[in-house]
Amino acid sequence: MIKITKILVILGCCIAFVGHANAGSKEDQLIDKVVAAYGGKQLLKVKSLNIKDYYKGFSYGQSHNPTMVDLVSYRSDSMIDLNKKRKDFKWIRGGKSSFSTQHQIFDGNQGYQLNHTLKTLSPNASLTYASADRRHFYYLDTALAILLNENRADAKLLLNEKSIAGSEIQLRLTIKGYEELTLYIDEKTGLIAKMSKPHWAPGKLSVYNYSDVKQQQGVRYAGSTYVTKAGQPSFVSISRTLVINPDTSNYFKLPNDYKENAPTLSFSEMMVEKIFDNIYIAGKSWGFSVFLDTGDYFIGTGGYEDLKQRFWAVQKFANMDKPLKYQVVSHHHTDHLEGMKEANELGVTFISVEEHQALIKELAQVDIKQDRFEFVKNKASFANGALQVFDIASGHATHNLITYFSQAKLLFTADMFFSRKVKGSPNGGATLQLLNKRLLKEQLDVDYFAAAHSGRVLTAEDFDYALNHIVKAQCPENWQICEGY
Ligand SMILES: [Zn+2]
C-alpha cells in the first residue's frame, strides 16, 4: 500500500515537472481565472467570432520617400468558426486611392486564396486554421483566451523569468502548428495584458498590447490593440467591432465559377543563364540580377541578398574572373538593399541617386567613401553607352533607377514589370503606364524585360499585352469593410 502511494507521488511530480497543465495544477488554476475574466460560462458558449478591425501600420523600409516612415491603413474582417475550425479572412491594405485586397478561407480541411478581380480560387497547402487569417487572431485577446482554454496541456507557467511588463504572470503556449506564444496575465483581473512571440531578429520580440476592455454578450475583449516589433511601433487599432456567435451564412463561400491560378515558377535553385552576348541573368527565390560583361569588368543590377552568390554563379558559368566594378541600385526599399553589404565587399562603385546614399551605407554596415558613388541625375550612361540608367519617380518610390542594355535592347527593372507565371503575359498597373511614358520620351526601343523578382525574361509583346490589360484594384461590393472604398 505504502509503496503504491509513493509511486503515484513520484508520477505526479514528474508530470508536473515536464510542464503540462493538469487539473488542479498552477497552470490550470490560472487558466480558470483567465476563462472567468473573459466571461466564464458565456465564453465557453462562444461557437464563432466575427472581428472587424480598422487599424494603421508603420511601413519601415518600404515607404514612398527614403526619409519618411509611411502610415498605412488596413481593414480586416475575420470570421472564426471555433467548432468546425474554419476561418474566412478578408483584408484591405492601403487607403482609398491605392489599395489591394486579400481573401483567404480555411474550410476545416483545406486553405484557399480567392482573387475577386481576376476571379481565381486557388487551393494553398501552406494555409492552415492557424494561418488563414494572417494570424490576425493575435490582435484579439479573447481569441487567445479561447486558444489557451482549448490547449491547456500545452501551457507552461514561466517562473522567475523577468517580465517585460512588470508584475504580470507569464504563460507560454507551445501548440503544434502555432508559433510559440507567451501570454502576460494580469494577476488581479485575469485578463491577458500582452502577448509576445519571437521576432525574426534574434533576441527580439513582437509584442501585442491589449487595452480598453469592453464587453459583448457577457464576453470581455480588448477594444484596442497596439503592436510593437523589435521595440518599434508597428500596428495600432483605430476601431474594432466584435460579434459573438454571428450569422456565418455569408462566409466560407467558395465560388464555383472561379478558375485556378496559372501555375507559377518557384525558382528554388540558383539559376544562371547567358541571355545575350555578354549578358547573364542569375538568381533564385525572389532575387535576380543581370550582369553585363564589358570586357574588363562586370556591371550588375538587382540588389537582393545573395548578390555574391549570383555574381559567383555567373563567373563560374562563364568561366571567367573579372571584377564587379559597378552595381546599379534600383530604389531604397530594404529588401532591394540587402545585397549592399556584399556589393561593398566586392568593391563596387554604386550607381545610385544621392538620396539613397545614407541608406546604402546603413545596409552595408560601414562608411563608404564618396568616390565609390556615381550619382544619377535623371539619366546616365556607362561603358561607352552599353548601359544606360534612367531615374523615374513613381507611386512606389520617389526614385527608381531602371537599367537599359543597349545592344540587347533589354531593360532591367525592380517592382515595375515582371511575371512569375510559367507562361502567358502579366496584367499591368499604374506604374507600368509611367514606365511606358518614360520609354516613349527617351525613345528607348525595348525588346526584352528582365526584373529583380523573376528569372523569366518578358518580351515587347508581353509589355503591350500588359499595357492593354491594366488592372485596377476593386473592393468587392458585398464586403462590409469596403464601405467608402
Ligand atoms: Zn520596392
Short mmCIF file of C-alpha atoms and ligand atoms in Angstrom, two decimals:
data_model
loop_
_atom_site.label_atom_id
_atom_site.label_comp_id
_atom_site.label_asym_id
_atom_site.label_seq_id
_atom_site.Cartn_x
_atom_site.Cartn_y
_atom_site.Cartn_z
CA MET A 1 0.00 0.00 0.00
CA ILE A 2 2.69 2.43 1.04
CA LYS A 3 4.81 1.57 -1.98
CA ILE A 4 1.96 2.29 -4.42
CA THR A 5 1.31 5.71 -2.88
CA LYS A 6 4.96 6.58 -3.29
CA ILE A 7 4.91 5.66 -6.97
CA LEU A 8 1.85 7.81 -7.52
CA VAL A 9 3.50 10.75 -5.82
CA ILE A 10 6.59 10.37 -7.97
CA LEU A 11 4.49 10.15 -11.15
CA GLY A 12 2.55 13.22 -10.13
CA CYS A 13 5.76 15.11 -9.55
CA CYS A 14 7.20 14.13 -12.93
CA ILE A 15 4.14 15.06 -14.95
CA ALA A 16 4.11 18.46 -13.26
CA PHE A 17 7.84 18.77 -13.91
CA VAL A 18 7.54 18.45 -17.70
CA GLY A 19 5.21 21.38 -17.52
CA HIS A 20 1.86 20.12 -18.75
CA ALA A 21 -1.13 21.69 -17.10
CA ASN A 22 -3.12 19.15 -15.14
CA ALA A 23 -6.36 19.53 -13.30
CA GLY A 24 -5.50 21.45 -10.18
CA SER A 25 -2.07 22.48 -11.42
CA LYS A 26 -0.93 26.09 -11.14
CA GLU A 27 -1.41 26.43 -14.89
CA ASP A 28 -4.94 25.09 -14.67
CA GLN A 29 -5.84 27.44 -11.84
CA LEU A 30 -4.53 30.38 -13.81
CA ILE A 31 -6.36 29.31 -16.99
CA ASP A 32 -9.58 29.02 -14.95
CA LYS A 33 -9.00 32.57 -13.80
CA VAL A 34 -8.49 33.75 -17.39
CA VAL A 35 -11.64 31.96 -18.57
CA ALA A 36 -13.61 33.55 -15.71
CA ALA A 37 -12.22 37.00 -16.55
CA TYR A 38 -13.31 36.71 -20.19
CA GLY A 39 -16.87 35.70 -19.31
CA GLY A 40 -16.76 32.23 -17.72
CA LYS A 41 -19.78 30.25 -18.97
CA GLN A 42 -20.51 32.91 -21.59
CA LEU A 43 -17.01 32.45 -23.02
CA LEU A 44 -17.45 28.68 -23.10
CA LYS A 45 -20.65 29.15 -25.14
CA VAL A 46 -18.83 31.02 -27.92
CA LYS A 47 -19.04 28.99 -31.13
CA SER A 48 -17.92 31.64 -33.59
CA LEU A 49 -16.47 35.13 -33.64
CA ASN A 50 -16.51 37.94 -36.17
CA ILE A 51 -13.90 40.66 -35.73
CA LYS A 52 -13.81 43.71 -37.94
CA ASP A 53 -10.68 45.77 -37.31
CA TYR A 54 -9.64 49.10 -38.75
CA TYR A 55 -6.02 49.76 -37.93
CA LYS A 56 -2.87 51.59 -39.04
CA GLY A 57 0.62 50.23 -39.61
CA PHE A 58 4.02 51.87 -39.98
CA SER A 59 5.84 50.99 -43.17
CA TYR A 60 9.52 50.76 -42.26
CA GLY A 61 11.87 50.14 -45.16
CA GLN A 62 9.04 50.20 -47.74
CA SER A 63 7.95 53.85 -47.63
CA HIS A 64 7.50 56.08 -50.64
CA ASN A 65 10.20 58.54 -49.63
CA PRO A 66 13.54 57.33 -48.20
CA THR A 67 13.49 59.94 -45.41
CA MET A 68 9.97 59.09 -44.14
CA VAL A 69 8.11 56.23 -42.47
CA ASP A 70 4.69 55.85 -44.13
CA LEU A 71 1.48 55.17 -42.25
CA VAL A 72 -0.67 52.53 -43.98
CA SER A 73 -4.41 51.96 -43.46
CA TYR A 74 -5.73 48.43 -43.01
CA ARG A 75 -9.16 46.88 -42.63
CA SER A 76 -9.80 43.24 -41.77
CA ASP A 77 -12.90 41.09 -41.42
CA SER A 78 -12.23 37.71 -39.78
CA MET A 79 -14.82 35.04 -39.21
CA ILE A 80 -13.67 32.28 -36.89
CA ASP A 81 -15.77 29.12 -36.62
CA LEU A 82 -14.44 27.54 -33.42
CA ASN A 83 -16.47 24.34 -33.72
CA LYS A 84 -15.63 23.37 -37.28
CA LYS A 85 -12.17 25.01 -37.14
CA ARG A 86 -12.85 27.20 -40.18
CA LYS A 87 -11.67 30.72 -40.95
CA ASP A 88 -12.77 33.31 -43.51
CA PHE A 89 -10.43 36.30 -43.74
CA LYS A 90 -10.96 39.43 -45.83
CA TRP A 91 -8.30 42.13 -45.83
CA ILE A 92 -7.72 45.57 -47.35
CA ARG A 93 -4.25 47.07 -47.34
CA GLY A 94 -3.90 50.75 -48.27
CA GLY A 95 -6.09 53.84 -48.47
CA LYS A 96 -8.92 54.57 -50.86
CA SER A 97 -6.63 55.99 -53.57
CA SER A 98 -4.35 52.96 -53.70
CA PHE A 99 -5.07 49.62 -52.08
CA SER A 100 -5.01 45.87 -52.52
CA THR A 101 -7.33 43.20 -51.15
CA GLN A 102 -6.80 39.65 -49.99
CA HIS A 103 -9.29 36.89 -49.25
CA GLN A 104 -8.38 33.56 -47.66
CA ILE A 105 -10.59 30.72 -46.49
CA PHE A 106 -9.73 27.64 -44.49
CA ASP A 107 -12.72 25.29 -44.73
CA GLY A 108 -11.67 22.91 -41.95
CA ASN A 109 -9.54 20.74 -44.25
CA GLN A 110 -8.05 22.93 -46.95
CA GLY A 111 -6.92 26.53 -47.40
CA TYR A 112 -7.89 28.67 -50.42
CA GLN A 113 -6.87 32.04 -51.81
CA LEU A 114 -9.52 33.97 -53.67
CA ASN A 115 -8.92 36.84 -56.10
CA HIS A 116 -12.19 38.58 -56.89
CA THR A 117 -10.66 40.87 -59.56
CA LEU A 118 -9.18 38.01 -61.60
CA LYS A 119 -11.93 35.60 -60.48
CA THR A 120 -9.50 32.94 -59.32
CA LEU A 121 -9.76 30.40 -56.50
CA SER A 122 -6.57 28.52 -55.68
CA PRO A 123 -6.00 25.82 -53.09
CA ASN A 124 -2.99 26.71 -50.95
CA ALA A 125 -1.46 23.89 -48.95
CA SER A 126 0.50 26.28 -46.72
CA LEU A 127 -2.69 27.82 -45.30
CA THR A 128 -3.88 26.28 -42.02
CA TYR A 129 -6.53 27.07 -39.43
CA ALA A 130 -3.82 28.98 -37.53
CA SER A 131 -2.51 30.99 -40.50
CA ALA A 132 -5.52 31.53 -42.81
CA ASP A 133 -6.29 34.88 -41.15
CA ARG A 134 -2.65 36.01 -41.47
CA ARG A 135 -2.64 35.35 -37.71
CA HIS A 136 -4.94 38.31 -37.10
CA PHE A 137 -6.42 36.45 -34.10
CA TYR A 138 -3.31 37.72 -32.27
CA TYR A 139 -4.98 41.15 -32.29
CA LEU A 140 -7.84 39.87 -30.12
CA ASP A 141 -7.11 38.84 -26.52
CA THR A 142 -10.40 36.90 -26.33
CA ALA A 143 -9.30 34.64 -29.21
CA LEU A 144 -6.08 33.92 -27.28
CA ALA A 145 -8.08 33.14 -24.10
CA ILE A 146 -10.13 30.60 -26.10
CA LEU A 147 -6.98 29.13 -27.67
CA LEU A 148 -5.45 28.82 -24.20
CA ASN A 149 -8.52 27.06 -22.83
CA GLU A 150 -8.61 24.68 -25.81
CA ASN A 151 -4.94 23.78 -25.36
CA ARG A 152 -4.50 23.59 -21.60
CA ALA A 153 -1.94 20.79 -21.83
CA ASP A 154 0.34 22.98 -23.97
CA ALA A 155 0.56 25.82 -21.44
CA LYS A 156 3.50 26.21 -19.12
CA LEU A 157 3.89 28.70 -16.34
CA LEU A 158 7.13 30.65 -16.57
CA LEU A 159 8.57 31.27 -13.18
CA ASN A 160 11.47 33.53 -12.36
CA GLU A 161 11.53 34.99 -15.86
CA LYS A 162 11.91 38.71 -15.98
CA SER A 163 8.66 40.18 -17.24
CA ILE A 164 8.83 42.82 -19.95
CA ALA A 165 5.88 44.46 -18.27
CA GLY A 166 6.40 44.21 -14.54
CA SER A 167 4.03 42.15 -12.43
CA GLU A 168 2.16 40.03 -14.94
CA ILE A 169 2.22 36.23 -14.75
CA GLN A 170 3.65 34.60 -17.84
CA LEU A 171 2.23 31.52 -19.52
CA ARG A 172 3.98 30.02 -22.51
CA LEU A 173 1.81 28.32 -25.12
CA THR A 174 3.60 25.80 -27.32
CA ILE A 175 0.89 24.39 -29.58
CA LYS A 176 1.70 22.19 -32.57
CA GLY A 177 1.26 24.20 -35.79
CA TYR A 178 1.37 27.53 -33.95
CA GLU A 179 4.18 29.94 -33.17
CA GLU A 180 5.40 29.93 -29.57
CA LEU A 181 3.27 32.50 -27.75
CA THR A 182 3.86 33.99 -24.30
CA LEU A 183 0.80 35.42 -22.56
CA TYR A 184 1.20 38.04 -19.83
CA ILE A 185 -1.74 37.70 -17.48
CA ASP A 186 -2.77 40.43 -15.09
CA GLU A 187 -2.63 38.85 -11.64
CA LYS A 188 -5.55 40.92 -10.35
CA THR A 189 -8.03 40.78 -13.24
CA GLY A 190 -7.07 37.54 -15.01
CA LEU A 191 -7.14 39.40 -18.33
CA ILE A 192 -4.39 39.00 -20.93
CA ALA A 193 -2.46 42.28 -20.87
CA LYS A 194 0.08 41.35 -23.54
CA MET A 195 1.22 38.56 -25.81
CA SER A 196 4.74 38.21 -27.19
CA LYS A 197 6.34 35.98 -29.77
CA PRO A 198 9.88 35.80 -31.12
CA HIS A 199 10.68 38.36 -33.83
CA TRP A 200 12.77 37.24 -36.82
CA ALA A 201 15.69 39.32 -35.49
CA PRO A 202 17.44 37.12 -32.90
CA GLY A 203 16.67 38.03 -29.30
CA LYS A 204 13.87 40.47 -30.27
CA LEU A 205 10.14 40.18 -29.67
CA SER A 206 6.88 41.15 -31.33
CA VAL A 207 4.58 42.37 -28.55
CA TYR A 208 0.77 42.72 -28.72
CA ASN A 209 -0.67 45.08 -26.06
CA TYR A 210 -4.39 44.84 -25.23
CA SER A 211 -6.37 47.72 -23.69
CA ASP A 212 -9.79 49.45 -23.48
CA VAL A 213 -11.65 46.41 -22.15
CA LYS A 214 -15.20 46.10 -23.47
CA GLN A 215 -17.99 43.58 -23.08
CA GLN A 216 -20.30 41.90 -25.60
CA GLN A 217 -22.91 39.30 -24.58
CA GLY A 218 -21.05 38.76 -21.32
CA VAL A 219 -17.73 38.20 -23.09
CA ARG A 220 -14.84 40.58 -22.44
CA TYR A 221 -12.46 41.78 -25.14
CA ALA A 222 -9.90 44.49 -25.74
CA GLY A 223 -11.23 47.44 -27.72
CA SER A 224 -7.70 48.41 -28.78
CA THR A 225 -4.53 46.60 -29.72
CA TYR A 226 -1.09 48.08 -30.17
CA VAL A 227 1.77 46.05 -31.65
CA THR A 228 5.50 46.65 -31.44
CA LYS A 229 8.04 44.67 -33.44
CA ALA A 230 11.63 44.57 -32.21
CA GLY A 231 10.75 47.53 -30.00
CA GLN A 232 9.37 49.75 -32.76
CA PRO A 233 5.72 50.80 -33.18
CA SER A 234 4.19 48.53 -35.82
CA PHE A 235 0.35 48.46 -35.74
CA VAL A 236 -2.29 50.36 -33.80
CA SER A 237 -6.09 49.89 -33.68
CA ILE A 238 -8.45 52.57 -34.90
CA SER A 239 -11.74 50.77 -34.32
CA ARG A 240 -12.99 47.25 -33.59
CA THR A 241 -16.37 45.58 -33.98
CA LEU A 242 -16.81 42.19 -32.36
CA VAL A 243 -19.86 39.97 -32.88
CA ILE A 244 -20.25 36.86 -30.73
CA ASN A 245 -21.91 33.86 -32.42
CA PRO A 246 -22.66 35.84 -35.60
CA ASP A 247 -24.59 34.70 -38.64
CA THR A 248 -21.97 32.92 -40.76
CA SER A 249 -24.14 32.31 -43.83
CA ASN A 250 -22.31 34.91 -45.93
CA TYR A 251 -18.91 33.45 -45.11
CA PHE A 252 -16.92 30.35 -46.12
CA LYS A 253 -18.36 30.51 -49.64
CA LEU A 254 -16.14 29.12 -52.39
CA PRO A 255 -17.37 30.41 -55.79
CA ASN A 256 -17.79 27.59 -58.30
CA ASP A 257 -17.27 29.74 -61.40
CA TYR A 258 -13.73 30.85 -60.45
CA LYS A 259 -10.75 29.25 -62.14
CA GLU A 260 -7.48 28.19 -60.57
CA ASN A 261 -4.43 30.48 -60.70
CA ALA A 262 -2.00 29.87 -63.57
CA PRO A 263 0.99 27.74 -62.49
CA THR A 264 3.97 29.77 -61.25
CA LEU A 265 7.73 29.38 -61.20
CA SER A 266 9.27 28.84 -57.76
CA PHE A 267 12.97 29.39 -58.64
CA SER A 268 14.00 27.23 -55.69
CA GLU A 269 17.51 26.62 -57.13
CA MET A 270 20.07 29.21 -58.23
CA MET A 271 19.62 29.69 -61.98
CA VAL A 272 22.20 31.22 -64.29
CA GLU A 273 21.77 31.83 -67.99
CA LYS A 274 23.54 33.68 -70.76
CA ILE A 275 20.68 35.62 -72.32
CA PHE A 276 22.63 37.66 -74.91
CA ASP A 277 26.23 38.25 -75.92
CA ASN A 278 27.98 39.37 -72.72
CA ILE A 279 24.75 39.48 -70.69
CA TYR A 280 23.89 37.00 -67.94
CA ILE A 281 20.94 36.57 -65.59
CA ALA A 282 21.30 34.83 -62.23
CA GLY A 283 19.13 34.37 -59.17
CA LYS A 284 16.82 32.26 -57.05
CA SER A 285 13.68 32.69 -54.98
CA TRP A 286 12.71 36.42 -55.21
CA GLY A 287 16.16 37.94 -56.01
CA PHE A 288 17.60 38.20 -59.52
CA SER A 289 20.44 40.17 -61.14
CA VAL A 290 21.51 40.91 -64.68
CA PHE A 291 25.27 41.27 -65.24
CA LEU A 292 26.90 42.90 -68.26
CA ASP A 293 30.42 41.79 -69.21
CA THR A 294 32.04 44.95 -70.61
CA GLY A 295 35.33 43.23 -71.45
CA ASP A 296 37.42 44.30 -68.46
CA TYR A 297 34.76 44.16 -65.78
CA PHE A 298 31.10 43.46 -64.97
CA ILE A 299 28.27 45.86 -64.20
CA GLY A 300 25.50 44.41 -62.04
CA THR A 301 21.83 45.17 -61.33
CA GLY A 302 19.46 43.75 -58.71
CA GLY A 303 20.31 44.36 -55.05
CA TYR A 304 18.64 41.46 -53.23
CA GLU A 305 20.62 39.46 -50.67
CA ASP A 306 22.99 36.75 -52.00
CA LEU A 307 24.41 39.14 -54.59
CA LYS A 308 27.80 37.43 -54.21
CA GLN A 309 26.24 34.02 -54.92
CA ARG A 310 24.62 35.37 -58.09
CA PHE A 311 27.83 37.03 -59.24
CA TRP A 312 29.95 33.94 -58.50
CA ALA A 313 27.42 31.74 -60.29
CA VAL A 314 27.89 33.88 -63.41
CA GLN A 315 31.70 33.88 -63.11
CA LYS A 316 31.69 30.09 -62.78
CA PHE A 317 29.20 29.62 -65.62
CA ALA A 318 31.18 31.92 -67.97
CA ASN A 319 34.49 30.54 -66.69
CA MET A 320 35.99 33.98 -66.11
CA ASP A 321 37.34 36.03 -63.25
CA LYS A 322 36.58 39.73 -63.69
CA PRO A 323 35.64 42.27 -61.02
CA LEU A 324 32.16 43.65 -60.43
CA LYS A 325 33.03 47.29 -60.99
CA TYR A 326 29.57 48.88 -60.82
CA GLN A 327 26.30 47.97 -59.13
CA VAL A 328 23.09 49.80 -60.08
CA VAL A 329 20.87 50.41 -57.02
CA SER A 330 17.21 50.37 -58.14
CA HIS A 331 15.47 52.04 -55.18
CA HIS A 332 15.59 52.47 -51.41
CA HIS A 333 13.33 49.64 -50.20
CA THR A 334 15.14 47.48 -47.66
CA ASP A 335 14.60 44.18 -49.49
CA HIS A 336 16.37 45.62 -52.56
CA LEU A 337 19.28 46.87 -50.42
CA GLU A 338 20.01 43.60 -48.58
CA GLY A 339 22.82 42.86 -51.06
CA MET A 340 24.59 46.19 -50.49
CA LYS A 341 26.91 44.77 -47.84
CA GLU A 342 28.03 42.12 -50.34
CA ALA A 343 28.31 44.70 -53.15
CA ASN A 344 30.56 46.80 -50.93
CA GLU A 345 32.69 43.76 -50.08
CA LEU A 346 33.04 43.09 -53.82
CA GLY A 347 34.45 46.62 -54.10
CA VAL A 348 31.83 48.07 -56.44
CA THR A 349 31.11 51.67 -57.28
CA PHE A 350 27.41 52.26 -56.54
CA ILE A 351 25.29 53.75 -59.32
CA SER A 352 22.56 55.43 -57.32
CA VAL A 353 20.73 58.68 -56.63
CA GLU A 354 22.18 60.91 -53.94
CA GLU A 355 19.07 60.48 -51.79
CA HIS A 356 19.87 56.77 -51.29
CA GLN A 357 23.49 57.13 -50.23
CA ALA A 358 22.81 57.15 -46.48
CA LEU A 359 20.62 54.00 -46.65
CA ILE A 360 23.17 52.15 -48.80
CA LYS A 361 25.83 52.86 -46.18
CA GLU A 362 23.45 51.81 -43.41
CA LEU A 363 22.74 48.46 -45.10
CA ALA A 364 26.43 47.97 -45.98
CA GLN A 365 27.11 48.50 -42.24
CA VAL A 366 30.23 50.57 -42.94
CA ASP A 367 31.09 54.04 -44.13
CA ILE A 368 31.76 54.06 -47.88
CA LYS A 369 33.93 56.74 -49.41
CA GLN A 370 32.30 59.37 -51.59
CA ASP A 371 34.33 58.36 -54.66
CA ARG A 372 32.59 54.98 -54.70
CA PHE A 373 29.26 56.56 -55.63
CA GLU A 374 28.18 57.66 -59.10
CA PHE A 375 25.03 59.73 -58.67
CA VAL A 376 22.46 59.68 -61.45
CA LYS A 377 20.61 62.91 -62.11
CA ASN A 378 17.70 61.95 -64.34
CA LYS A 379 19.86 59.74 -66.58
CA ALA A 380 23.41 58.50 -67.04
CA SER A 381 25.41 56.29 -69.37
CA PHE A 382 28.21 53.77 -68.64
CA ALA A 383 30.69 51.61 -70.58
CA ASN A 384 30.53 53.81 -73.68
CA GLY A 385 26.76 53.74 -73.79
CA ALA A 386 26.47 49.95 -73.46
CA LEU A 387 24.45 50.55 -70.31
CA GLN A 388 22.09 53.45 -69.64
CA VAL A 389 20.35 54.30 -66.39
CA PHE A 390 17.16 56.38 -66.01
CA ASP A 391 15.52 57.72 -62.85
CA ILE A 392 11.71 57.51 -62.64
CA ALA A 393 9.51 58.86 -59.84
CA SER A 394 6.53 56.57 -59.16
CA GLY A 395 3.88 55.88 -56.56
CA HIS A 396 6.14 53.05 -55.37
CA ALA A 397 9.23 55.18 -54.60
CA THR A 398 10.37 58.73 -55.25
CA HIS A 399 13.39 57.44 -57.22
CA ASN A 400 13.55 54.23 -59.26
CA LEU A 401 16.59 53.51 -61.41
CA ILE A 402 15.88 51.41 -64.49
CA THR A 403 18.77 49.93 -66.49
CA TYR A 404 18.87 49.65 -70.29
CA PHE A 405 21.35 47.30 -72.00
CA SER A 406 21.65 48.99 -75.41
CA GLN A 407 22.93 46.16 -77.60
CA ALA A 408 20.39 43.60 -76.45
CA LYS A 409 17.57 46.18 -76.16
CA LEU A 410 17.00 44.71 -72.70
CA LEU A 411 15.53 46.65 -69.80
CA PHE A 412 16.01 45.65 -66.13
CA THR A 413 13.51 46.98 -63.59
CA ALA A 414 12.61 46.35 -59.93
CA ASP A 415 8.97 46.18 -58.74
CA MET A 416 7.72 47.53 -62.10
CA PHE A 417 7.17 44.78 -64.63
CA PHE A 418 7.67 41.04 -64.15
CA SER A 419 5.87 37.72 -64.20
CA ARG A 420 6.40 34.52 -62.24
CA LYS A 421 3.77 32.66 -64.24
CA VAL A 422 5.10 29.71 -66.24
CA LYS A 423 3.57 31.17 -69.39
CA GLY A 424 1.32 34.00 -70.53
CA SER A 425 1.64 37.77 -70.22
CA PRO A 426 1.03 39.61 -66.94
CA ASN A 427 -1.51 42.37 -66.36
CA GLY A 428 -0.33 45.97 -65.93
CA GLY A 429 -0.87 48.67 -63.33
CA ALA A 430 -0.37 52.42 -62.90
CA THR A 431 3.43 52.09 -62.58
CA LEU A 432 3.62 50.36 -65.96
CA GLN A 433 1.90 53.33 -67.62
CA LEU A 434 4.52 55.64 -66.07
CA LEU A 435 7.31 53.38 -67.32
CA ASN A 436 5.83 53.33 -70.81
CA LYS A 437 5.59 57.13 -70.84
CA ARG A 438 9.28 57.40 -69.98
CA LEU A 439 10.36 54.81 -72.56
CA LEU A 440 8.49 56.77 -75.24
CA LYS A 441 10.01 60.05 -74.08
CA GLU A 442 13.54 58.63 -74.21
CA GLN A 443 12.74 56.85 -77.49
CA LEU A 444 14.07 53.64 -75.97
CA ASP A 445 13.45 50.62 -78.09
CA VAL A 446 12.94 47.68 -75.69
CA ASP A 447 12.64 44.10 -76.93
CA TYR A 448 13.17 42.29 -73.62
CA PHE A 449 12.33 42.94 -69.97
CA ALA A 450 14.26 41.39 -67.05
CA ALA A 451 13.40 42.07 -63.42
CA ALA A 452 14.58 41.81 -59.82
CA HIS A 453 11.75 39.44 -58.83
CA SER A 454 11.72 36.83 -61.59
CA GLY A 455 14.12 34.80 -63.70
CA ARG A 456 11.66 34.90 -66.60
CA VAL A 457 12.59 37.45 -69.30
CA LEU A 458 9.48 39.04 -70.81
CA THR A 459 9.10 40.38 -74.34
CA ALA A 460 7.81 43.53 -76.04
CA GLU A 461 4.61 41.57 -76.80
CA ASP A 462 4.16 40.86 -73.08
CA PHE A 463 4.65 44.58 -72.40
CA ASP A 464 2.00 45.55 -74.97
CA TYR A 465 -0.42 43.00 -73.55
CA ALA A 466 0.11 44.33 -70.01
CA LEU A 467 -0.41 47.93 -71.16
CA ASN A 468 -3.67 46.89 -72.78
CA HIS A 469 -4.75 44.95 -69.68
CA ILE A 470 -4.35 47.42 -66.83
CA VAL A 471 -5.97 46.00 -63.70
CA LYS A 472 -7.16 48.41 -61.04
CA ALA A 473 -7.88 47.01 -57.58
CA GLN A 474 -11.58 46.78 -56.82
CA CYS A 475 -13.13 46.32 -53.44
CA PRO A 476 -15.75 43.53 -53.73
CA GLU A 477 -19.22 45.06 -53.45
CA ASN A 478 -20.51 42.59 -50.88
CA TRP A 479 -17.66 43.19 -48.41
CA GLN A 480 -18.82 45.31 -45.47
CA ILE A 481 -15.28 46.61 -44.87
CA CYS A 482 -15.23 48.03 -48.43
CA GLU A 483 -17.56 50.84 -47.36
CA GLY A 484 -16.14 54.09 -48.76
CA TYR A 485 -13.60 52.32 -51.00
ZN ZN B 1 10.10 48.27 -53.73
#
